[in-house]
CSV table of N, CA and C in Angstrom, one decimal:
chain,number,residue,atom,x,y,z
P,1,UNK,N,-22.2,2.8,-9.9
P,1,UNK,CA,-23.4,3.3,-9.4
P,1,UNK,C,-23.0,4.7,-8.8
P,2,UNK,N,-23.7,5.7,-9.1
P,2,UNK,CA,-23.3,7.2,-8.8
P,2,UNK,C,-24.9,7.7,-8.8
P,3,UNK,N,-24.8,8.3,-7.3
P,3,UNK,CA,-26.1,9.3,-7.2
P,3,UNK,C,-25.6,10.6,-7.0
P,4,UNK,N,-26.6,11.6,-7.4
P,4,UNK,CA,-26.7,12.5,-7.3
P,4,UNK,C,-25.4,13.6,-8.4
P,5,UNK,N,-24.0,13.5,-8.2
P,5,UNK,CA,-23.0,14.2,-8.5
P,5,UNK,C,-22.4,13.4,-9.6
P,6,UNK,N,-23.2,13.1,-10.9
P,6,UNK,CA,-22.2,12.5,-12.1
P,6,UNK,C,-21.9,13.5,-12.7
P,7,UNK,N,-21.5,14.5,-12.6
P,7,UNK,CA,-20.4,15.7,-14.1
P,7,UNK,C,-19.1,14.6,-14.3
P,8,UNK,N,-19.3,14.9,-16.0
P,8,UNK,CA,-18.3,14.2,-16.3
P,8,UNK,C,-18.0,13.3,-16.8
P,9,UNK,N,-19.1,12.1,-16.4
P,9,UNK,CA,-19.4,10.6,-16.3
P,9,UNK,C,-19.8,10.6,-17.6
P,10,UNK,N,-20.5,11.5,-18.6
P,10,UNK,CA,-21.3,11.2,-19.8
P,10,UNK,C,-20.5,10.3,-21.3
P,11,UNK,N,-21.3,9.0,-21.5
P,11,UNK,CA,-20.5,8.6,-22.6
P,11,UNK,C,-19.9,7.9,-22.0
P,12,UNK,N,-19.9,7.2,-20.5
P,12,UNK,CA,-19.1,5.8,-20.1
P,12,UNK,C,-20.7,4.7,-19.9
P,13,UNK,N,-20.5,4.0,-20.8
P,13,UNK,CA,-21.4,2.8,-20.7
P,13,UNK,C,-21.8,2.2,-19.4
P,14,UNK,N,-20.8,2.2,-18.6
P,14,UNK,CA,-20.7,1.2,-17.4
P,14,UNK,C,-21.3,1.9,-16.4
P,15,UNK,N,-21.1,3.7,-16.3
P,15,UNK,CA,-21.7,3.9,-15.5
P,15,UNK,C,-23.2,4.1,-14.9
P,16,UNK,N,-23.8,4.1,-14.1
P,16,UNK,CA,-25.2,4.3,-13.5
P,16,UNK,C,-24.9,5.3,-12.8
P,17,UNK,N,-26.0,6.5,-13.3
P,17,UNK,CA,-26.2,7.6,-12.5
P,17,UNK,C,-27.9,7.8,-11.7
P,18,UNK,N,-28.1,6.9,-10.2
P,18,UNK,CA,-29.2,6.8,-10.2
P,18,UNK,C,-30.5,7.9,-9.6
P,19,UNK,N,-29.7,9.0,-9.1
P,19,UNK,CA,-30.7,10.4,-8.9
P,19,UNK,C,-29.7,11.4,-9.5
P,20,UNK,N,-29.7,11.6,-10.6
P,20,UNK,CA,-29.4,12.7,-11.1
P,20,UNK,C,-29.6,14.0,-10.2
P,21,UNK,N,-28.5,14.8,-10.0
P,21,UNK,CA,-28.9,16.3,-9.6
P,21,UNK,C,-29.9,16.4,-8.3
P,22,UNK,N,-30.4,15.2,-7.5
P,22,UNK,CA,-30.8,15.0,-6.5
P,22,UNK,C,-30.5,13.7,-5.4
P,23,UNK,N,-30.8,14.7,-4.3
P,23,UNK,CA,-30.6,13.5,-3.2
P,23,UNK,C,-31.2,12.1,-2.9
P,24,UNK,N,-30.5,11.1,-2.9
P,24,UNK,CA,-31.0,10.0,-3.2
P,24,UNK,C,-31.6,9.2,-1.6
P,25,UNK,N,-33.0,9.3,-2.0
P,25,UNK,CA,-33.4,8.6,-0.5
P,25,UNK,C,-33.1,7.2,0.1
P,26,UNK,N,-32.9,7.2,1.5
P,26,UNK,CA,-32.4,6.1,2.0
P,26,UNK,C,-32.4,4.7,1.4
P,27,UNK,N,-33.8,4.8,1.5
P,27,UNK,CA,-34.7,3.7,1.2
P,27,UNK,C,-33.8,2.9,-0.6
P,28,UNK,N,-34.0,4.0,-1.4
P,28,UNK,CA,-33.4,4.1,-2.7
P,28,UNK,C,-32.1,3.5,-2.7
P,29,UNK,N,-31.6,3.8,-1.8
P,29,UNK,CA,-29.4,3.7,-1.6
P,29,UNK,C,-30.0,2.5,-1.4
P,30,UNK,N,-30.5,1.9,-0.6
P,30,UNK,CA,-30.1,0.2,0.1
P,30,UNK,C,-30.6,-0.8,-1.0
P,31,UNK,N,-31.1,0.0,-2.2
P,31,UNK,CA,-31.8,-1.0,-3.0
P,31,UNK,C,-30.1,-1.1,-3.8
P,32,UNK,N,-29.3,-0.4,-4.1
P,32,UNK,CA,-28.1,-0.4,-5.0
P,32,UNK,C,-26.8,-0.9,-4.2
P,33,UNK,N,-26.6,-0.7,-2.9
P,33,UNK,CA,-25.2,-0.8,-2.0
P,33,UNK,C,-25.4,-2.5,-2.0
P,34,UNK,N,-25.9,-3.4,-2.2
P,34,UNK,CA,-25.6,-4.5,-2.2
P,34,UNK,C,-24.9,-4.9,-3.1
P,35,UNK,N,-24.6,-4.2,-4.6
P,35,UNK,CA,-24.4,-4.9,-5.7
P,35,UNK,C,-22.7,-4.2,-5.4
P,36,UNK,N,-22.9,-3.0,-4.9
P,36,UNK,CA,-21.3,-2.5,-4.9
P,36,UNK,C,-20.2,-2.9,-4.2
P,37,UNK,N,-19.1,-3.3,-5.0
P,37,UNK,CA,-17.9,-3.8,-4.0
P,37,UNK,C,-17.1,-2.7,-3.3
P,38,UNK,N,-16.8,-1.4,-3.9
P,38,UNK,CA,-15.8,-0.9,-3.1
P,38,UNK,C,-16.6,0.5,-3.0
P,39,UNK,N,-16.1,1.6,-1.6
P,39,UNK,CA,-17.0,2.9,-2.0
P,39,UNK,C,-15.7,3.7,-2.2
P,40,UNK,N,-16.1,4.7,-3.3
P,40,UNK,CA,-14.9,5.6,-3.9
P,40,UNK,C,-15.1,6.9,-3.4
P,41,UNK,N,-13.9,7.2,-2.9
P,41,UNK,CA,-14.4,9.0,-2.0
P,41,UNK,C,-13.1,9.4,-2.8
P,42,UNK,N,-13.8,10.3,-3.4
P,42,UNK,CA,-13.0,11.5,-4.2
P,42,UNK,C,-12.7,12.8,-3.5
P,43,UNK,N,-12.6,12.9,-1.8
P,43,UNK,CA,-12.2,14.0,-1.0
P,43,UNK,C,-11.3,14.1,-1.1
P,44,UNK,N,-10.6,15.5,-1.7
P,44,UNK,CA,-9.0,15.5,-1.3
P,44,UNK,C,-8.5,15.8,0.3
P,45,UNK,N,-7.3,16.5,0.8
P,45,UNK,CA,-7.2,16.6,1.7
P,45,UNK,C,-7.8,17.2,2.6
P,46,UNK,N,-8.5,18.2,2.0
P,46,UNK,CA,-8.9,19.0,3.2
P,46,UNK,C,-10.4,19.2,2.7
P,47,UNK,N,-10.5,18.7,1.9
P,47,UNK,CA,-12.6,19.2,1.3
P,47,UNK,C,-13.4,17.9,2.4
P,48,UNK,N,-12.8,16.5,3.0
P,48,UNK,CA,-13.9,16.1,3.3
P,48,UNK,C,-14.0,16.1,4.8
P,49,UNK,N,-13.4,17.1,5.4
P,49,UNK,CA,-13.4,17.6,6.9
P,49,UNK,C,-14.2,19.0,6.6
P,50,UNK,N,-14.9,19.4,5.6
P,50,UNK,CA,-15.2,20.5,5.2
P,50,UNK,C,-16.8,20.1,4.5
P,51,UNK,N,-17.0,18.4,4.2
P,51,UNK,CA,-18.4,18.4,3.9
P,51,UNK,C,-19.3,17.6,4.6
P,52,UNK,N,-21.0,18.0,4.2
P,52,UNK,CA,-21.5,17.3,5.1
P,52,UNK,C,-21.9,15.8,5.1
P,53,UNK,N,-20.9,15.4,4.5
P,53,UNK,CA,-21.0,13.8,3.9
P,53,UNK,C,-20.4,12.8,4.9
P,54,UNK,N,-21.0,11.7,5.2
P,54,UNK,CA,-20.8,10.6,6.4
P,54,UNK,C,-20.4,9.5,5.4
P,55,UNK,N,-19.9,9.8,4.8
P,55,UNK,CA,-19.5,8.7,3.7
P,55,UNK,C,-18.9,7.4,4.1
P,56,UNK,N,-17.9,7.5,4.9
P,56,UNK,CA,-17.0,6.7,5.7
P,56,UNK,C,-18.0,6.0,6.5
P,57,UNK,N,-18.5,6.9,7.2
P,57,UNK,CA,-20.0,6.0,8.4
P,57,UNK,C,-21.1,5.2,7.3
P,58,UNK,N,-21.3,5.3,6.2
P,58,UNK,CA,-22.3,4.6,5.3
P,58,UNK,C,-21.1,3.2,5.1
P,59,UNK,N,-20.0,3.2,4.6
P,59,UNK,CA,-18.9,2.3,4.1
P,59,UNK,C,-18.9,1.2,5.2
P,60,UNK,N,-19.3,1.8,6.7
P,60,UNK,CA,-18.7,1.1,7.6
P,60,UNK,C,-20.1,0.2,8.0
P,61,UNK,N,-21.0,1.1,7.6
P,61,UNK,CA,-22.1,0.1,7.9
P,61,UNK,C,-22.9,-0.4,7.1
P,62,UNK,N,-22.1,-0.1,5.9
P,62,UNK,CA,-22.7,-1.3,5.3
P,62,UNK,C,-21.6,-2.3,4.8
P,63,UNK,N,-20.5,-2.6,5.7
P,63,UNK,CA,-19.8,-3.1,5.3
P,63,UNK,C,-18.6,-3.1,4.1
P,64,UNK,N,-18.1,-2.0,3.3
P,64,UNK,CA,-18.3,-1.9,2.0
P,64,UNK,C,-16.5,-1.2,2.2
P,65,UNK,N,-15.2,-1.9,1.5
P,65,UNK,CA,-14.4,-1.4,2.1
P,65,UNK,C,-14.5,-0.1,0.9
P,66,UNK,N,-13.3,1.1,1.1
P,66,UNK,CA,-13.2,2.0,0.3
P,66,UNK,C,-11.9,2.6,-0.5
P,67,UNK,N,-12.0,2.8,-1.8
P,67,UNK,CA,-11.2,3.4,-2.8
P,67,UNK,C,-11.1,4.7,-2.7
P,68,UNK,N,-9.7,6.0,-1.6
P,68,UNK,CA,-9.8,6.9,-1.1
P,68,UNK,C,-8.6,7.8,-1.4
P,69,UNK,N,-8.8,9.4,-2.0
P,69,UNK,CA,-7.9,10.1,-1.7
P,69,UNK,C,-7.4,10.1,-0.4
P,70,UNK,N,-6.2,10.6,-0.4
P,70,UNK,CA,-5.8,10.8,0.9
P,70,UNK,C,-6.2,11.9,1.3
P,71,UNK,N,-6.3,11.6,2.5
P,71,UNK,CA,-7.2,12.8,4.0
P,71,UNK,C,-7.2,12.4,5.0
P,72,UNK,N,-7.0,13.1,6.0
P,72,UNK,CA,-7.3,13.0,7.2
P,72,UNK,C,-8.3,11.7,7.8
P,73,UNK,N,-9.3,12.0,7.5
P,73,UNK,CA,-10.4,12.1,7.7
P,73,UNK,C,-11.1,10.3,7.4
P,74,UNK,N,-10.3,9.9,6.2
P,74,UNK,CA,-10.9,8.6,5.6
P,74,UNK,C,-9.2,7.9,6.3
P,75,UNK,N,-8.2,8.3,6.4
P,75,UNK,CA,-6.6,7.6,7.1
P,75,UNK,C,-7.0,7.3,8.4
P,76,UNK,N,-8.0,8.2,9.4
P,76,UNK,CA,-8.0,7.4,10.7
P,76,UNK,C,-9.0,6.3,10.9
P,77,UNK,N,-9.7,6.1,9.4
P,77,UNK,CA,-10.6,4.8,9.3
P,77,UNK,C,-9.5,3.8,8.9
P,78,UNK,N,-8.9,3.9,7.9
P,78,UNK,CA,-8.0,3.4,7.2
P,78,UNK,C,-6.7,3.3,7.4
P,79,UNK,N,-6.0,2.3,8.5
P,79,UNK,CA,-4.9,2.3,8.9
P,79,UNK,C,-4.0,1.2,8.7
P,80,UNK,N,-2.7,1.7,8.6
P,80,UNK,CA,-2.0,0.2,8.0
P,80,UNK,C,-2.2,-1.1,8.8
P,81,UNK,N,-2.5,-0.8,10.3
P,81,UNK,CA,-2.5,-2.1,11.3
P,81,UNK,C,-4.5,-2.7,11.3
P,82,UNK,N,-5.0,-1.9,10.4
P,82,UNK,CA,-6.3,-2.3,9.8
P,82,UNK,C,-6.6,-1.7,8.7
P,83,UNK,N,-6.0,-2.4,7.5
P,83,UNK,CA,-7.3,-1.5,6.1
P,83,UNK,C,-7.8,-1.9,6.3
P,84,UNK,N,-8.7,-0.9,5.4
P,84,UNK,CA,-10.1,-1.2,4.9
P,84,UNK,C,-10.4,-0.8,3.6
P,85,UNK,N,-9.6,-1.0,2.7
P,85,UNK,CA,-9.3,0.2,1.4
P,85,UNK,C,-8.2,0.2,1.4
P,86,UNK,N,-8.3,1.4,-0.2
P,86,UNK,CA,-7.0,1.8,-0.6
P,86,UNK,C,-6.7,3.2,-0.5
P,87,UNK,N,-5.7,4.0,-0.1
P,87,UNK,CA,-5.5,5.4,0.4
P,87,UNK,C,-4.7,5.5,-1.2
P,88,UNK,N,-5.4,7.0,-1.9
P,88,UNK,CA,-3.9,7.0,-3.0
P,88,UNK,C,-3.6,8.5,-3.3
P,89,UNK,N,-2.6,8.7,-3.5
P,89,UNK,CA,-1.4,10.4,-3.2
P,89,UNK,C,-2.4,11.2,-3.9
P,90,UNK,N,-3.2,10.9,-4.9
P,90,UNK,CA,-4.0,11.7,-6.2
P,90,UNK,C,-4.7,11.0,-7.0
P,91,UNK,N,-5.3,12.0,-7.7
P,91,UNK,CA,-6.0,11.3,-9.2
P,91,UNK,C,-5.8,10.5,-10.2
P,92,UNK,N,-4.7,10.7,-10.1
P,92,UNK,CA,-4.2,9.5,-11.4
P,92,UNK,C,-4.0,8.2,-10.9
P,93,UNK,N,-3.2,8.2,-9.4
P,93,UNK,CA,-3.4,7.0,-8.6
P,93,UNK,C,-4.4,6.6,-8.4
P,94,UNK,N,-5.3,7.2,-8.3
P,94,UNK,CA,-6.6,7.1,-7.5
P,94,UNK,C,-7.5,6.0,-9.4
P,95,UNK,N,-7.3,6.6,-10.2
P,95,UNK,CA,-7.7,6.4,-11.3
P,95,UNK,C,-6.8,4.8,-11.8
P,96,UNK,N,-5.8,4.7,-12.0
P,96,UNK,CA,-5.0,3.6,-12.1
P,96,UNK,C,-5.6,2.1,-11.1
P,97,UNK,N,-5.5,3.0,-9.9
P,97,UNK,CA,-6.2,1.5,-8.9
P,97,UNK,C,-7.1,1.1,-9.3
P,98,UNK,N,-8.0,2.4,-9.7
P,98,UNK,CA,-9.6,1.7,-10.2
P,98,UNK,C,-9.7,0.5,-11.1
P,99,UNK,N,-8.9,1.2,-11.8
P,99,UNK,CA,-9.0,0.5,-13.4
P,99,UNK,C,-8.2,-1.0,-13.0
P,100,UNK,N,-7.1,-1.2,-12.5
P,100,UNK,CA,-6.5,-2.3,-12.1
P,100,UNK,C,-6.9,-3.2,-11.7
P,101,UNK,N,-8.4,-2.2,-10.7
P,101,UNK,CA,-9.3,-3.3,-9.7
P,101,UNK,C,-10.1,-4.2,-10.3
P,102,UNK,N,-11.0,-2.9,-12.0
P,102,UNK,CA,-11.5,-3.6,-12.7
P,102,UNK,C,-11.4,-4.3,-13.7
P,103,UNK,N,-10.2,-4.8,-14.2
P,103,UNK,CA,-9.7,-5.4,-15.2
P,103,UNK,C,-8.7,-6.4,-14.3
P,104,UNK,N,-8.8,-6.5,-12.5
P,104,UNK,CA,-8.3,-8.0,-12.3
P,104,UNK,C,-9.1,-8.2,-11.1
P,105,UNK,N,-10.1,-8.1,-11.4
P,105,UNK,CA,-11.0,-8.3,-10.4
P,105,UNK,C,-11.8,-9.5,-9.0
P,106,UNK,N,-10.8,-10.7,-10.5
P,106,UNK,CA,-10.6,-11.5,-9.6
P,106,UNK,C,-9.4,-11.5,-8.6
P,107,UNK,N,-8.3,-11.0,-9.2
P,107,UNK,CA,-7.4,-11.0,-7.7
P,107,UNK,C,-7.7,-10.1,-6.8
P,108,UNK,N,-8.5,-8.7,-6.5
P,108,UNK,CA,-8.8,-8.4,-5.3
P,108,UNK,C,-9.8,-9.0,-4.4
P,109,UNK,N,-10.6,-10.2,-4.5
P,109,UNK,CA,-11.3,-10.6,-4.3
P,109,UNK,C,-11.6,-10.6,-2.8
P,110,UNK,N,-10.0,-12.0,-2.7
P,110,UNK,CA,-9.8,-12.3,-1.0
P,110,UNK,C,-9.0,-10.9,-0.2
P,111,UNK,N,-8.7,-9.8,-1.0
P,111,UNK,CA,-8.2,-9.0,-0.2
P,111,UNK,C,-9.4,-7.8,-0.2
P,112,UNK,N,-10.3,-8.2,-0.7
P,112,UNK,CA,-11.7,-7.3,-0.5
P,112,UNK,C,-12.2,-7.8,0.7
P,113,UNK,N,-12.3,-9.1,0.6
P,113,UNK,CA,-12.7,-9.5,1.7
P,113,UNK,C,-12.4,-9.7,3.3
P,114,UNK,N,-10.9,-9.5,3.2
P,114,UNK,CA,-10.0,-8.9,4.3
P,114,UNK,C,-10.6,-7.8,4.8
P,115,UNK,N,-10.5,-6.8,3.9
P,115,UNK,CA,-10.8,-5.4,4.3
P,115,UNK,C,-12.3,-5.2,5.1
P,116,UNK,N,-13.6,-6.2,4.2
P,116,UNK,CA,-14.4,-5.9,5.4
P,116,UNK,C,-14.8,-6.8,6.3
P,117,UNK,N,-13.8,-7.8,7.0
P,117,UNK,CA,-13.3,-8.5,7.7
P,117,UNK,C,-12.7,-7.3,9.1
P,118,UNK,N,-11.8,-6.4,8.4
P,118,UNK,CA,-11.2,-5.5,9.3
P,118,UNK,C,-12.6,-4.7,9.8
P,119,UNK,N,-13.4,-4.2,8.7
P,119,UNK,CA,-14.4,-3.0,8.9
P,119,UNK,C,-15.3,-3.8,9.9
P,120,UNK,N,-15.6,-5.0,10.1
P,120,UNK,CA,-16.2,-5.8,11.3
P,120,UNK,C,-15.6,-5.3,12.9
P,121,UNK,N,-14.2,-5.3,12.6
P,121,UNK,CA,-13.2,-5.2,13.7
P,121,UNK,C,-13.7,-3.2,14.2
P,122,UNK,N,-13.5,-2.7,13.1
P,122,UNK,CA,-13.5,-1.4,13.6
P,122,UNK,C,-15.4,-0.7,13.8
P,123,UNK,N,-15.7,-1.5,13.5
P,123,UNK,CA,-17.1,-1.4,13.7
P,123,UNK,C,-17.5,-1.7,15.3
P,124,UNK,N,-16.8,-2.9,15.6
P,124,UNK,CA,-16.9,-3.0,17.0
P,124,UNK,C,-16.3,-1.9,17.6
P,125,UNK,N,-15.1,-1.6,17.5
P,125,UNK,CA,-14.3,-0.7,17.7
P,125,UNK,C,-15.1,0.4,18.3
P,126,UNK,N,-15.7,0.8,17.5
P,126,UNK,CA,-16.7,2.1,17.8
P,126,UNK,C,-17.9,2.4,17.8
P,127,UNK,N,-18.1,1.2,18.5
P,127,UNK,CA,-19.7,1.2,18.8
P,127,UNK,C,-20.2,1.8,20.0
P,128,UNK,N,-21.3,2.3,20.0
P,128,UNK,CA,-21.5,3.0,21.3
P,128,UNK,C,-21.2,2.2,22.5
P,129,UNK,N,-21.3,0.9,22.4
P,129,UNK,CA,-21.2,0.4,23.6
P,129,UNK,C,-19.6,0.6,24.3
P,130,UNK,N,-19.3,0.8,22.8
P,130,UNK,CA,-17.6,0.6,23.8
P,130,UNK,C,-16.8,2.5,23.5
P,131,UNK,N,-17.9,2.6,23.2
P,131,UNK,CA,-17.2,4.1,22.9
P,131,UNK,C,-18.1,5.4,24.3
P,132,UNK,N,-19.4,4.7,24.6
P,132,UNK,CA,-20.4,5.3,25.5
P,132,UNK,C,-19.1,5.5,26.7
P,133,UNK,N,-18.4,5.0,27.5
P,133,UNK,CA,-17.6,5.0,28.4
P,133,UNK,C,-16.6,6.3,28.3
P,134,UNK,N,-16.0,6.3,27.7
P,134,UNK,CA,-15.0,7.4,26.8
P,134,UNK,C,-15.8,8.5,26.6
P,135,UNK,N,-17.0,8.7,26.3
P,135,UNK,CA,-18.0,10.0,26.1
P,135,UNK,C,-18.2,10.8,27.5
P,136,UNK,N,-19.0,9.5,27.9
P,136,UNK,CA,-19.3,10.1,29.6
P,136,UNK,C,-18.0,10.8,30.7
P,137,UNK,N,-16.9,10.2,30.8
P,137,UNK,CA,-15.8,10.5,31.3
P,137,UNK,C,-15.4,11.9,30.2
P,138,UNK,N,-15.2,12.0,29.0
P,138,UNK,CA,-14.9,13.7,29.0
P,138,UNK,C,-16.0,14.8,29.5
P,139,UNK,N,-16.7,14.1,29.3
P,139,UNK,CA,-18.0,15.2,30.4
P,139,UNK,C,-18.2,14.8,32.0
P,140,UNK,N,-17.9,14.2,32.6
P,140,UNK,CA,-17.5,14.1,33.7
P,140,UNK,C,-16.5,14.7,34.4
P,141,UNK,N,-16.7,15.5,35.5
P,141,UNK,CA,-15.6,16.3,35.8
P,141,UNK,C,-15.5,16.2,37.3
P,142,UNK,N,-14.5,16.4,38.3
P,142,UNK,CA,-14.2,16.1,39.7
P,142,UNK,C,-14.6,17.4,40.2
């Protein structure tokens, strides 16, 4: 399932392109994010500290672990003492996993489920309740 940015995609059966060339409304996304197991961010290193995309913040709340170039950006979600996904060097890795995931789908299964097991953990992690404390004290000054 792909909104908005399919170039490329044309001539793969499997895929679903569901707003073409436009932004897909909220309401719209929650009818599809149920069926999806993994979210795939194709940011390289330095483009997704550069866009306006909360990609990571949608994965996390909807539970949804993710298939991720490496970046900054998606590594401090994604840490070895908590995945939540798979980090990979490039494209071809990044492409190889995929295909691996989908042709043994049953063995990622319980380690999908790990991952948003962890994304529970880091969800607490940074919820305002426990993050509101840490805000106020850098703005707080003697």
């Amino acid at each position: 399932v792909i909104s908005m940015d399919s170039r490329g995609t044309d001539g793969f059966p499997a895929i679903h392109c569901v707003s073409p060339g436009k932004q897909m409304p909220r309401s719209e996304m929650e009818k599809y994010v149920h069926d999806i197991d993994i979210f795939l961010s194709l940011y390289g290193k330095d483009r997704y500290r550069l866009s306006c995309s909360a990609s990571i913040l949608e994965a996390l709340s909807y539970t949804k672990p993710i298939l991720h170039l490496n970046n900054d950006t998606m590594n401090y979600f994604n840490t070895p003492d908590v995945p939540i996904g798979y980090c990979c060097a490039n494209a071809d890795e990044f492409a190889d996993k995929m295909a691996d995931m989908i042709d043994n789908y049953s063995t990622y299964k319980s380690e999908i489920q790990t991952f948003r097991d962890n994304i529970l953990v880091l969800r607490d992690k940074f919820s305002m309740e426990n993050l509101a404390p840490q805000i106020k004290r850098s703005f707080t000054f003697d």
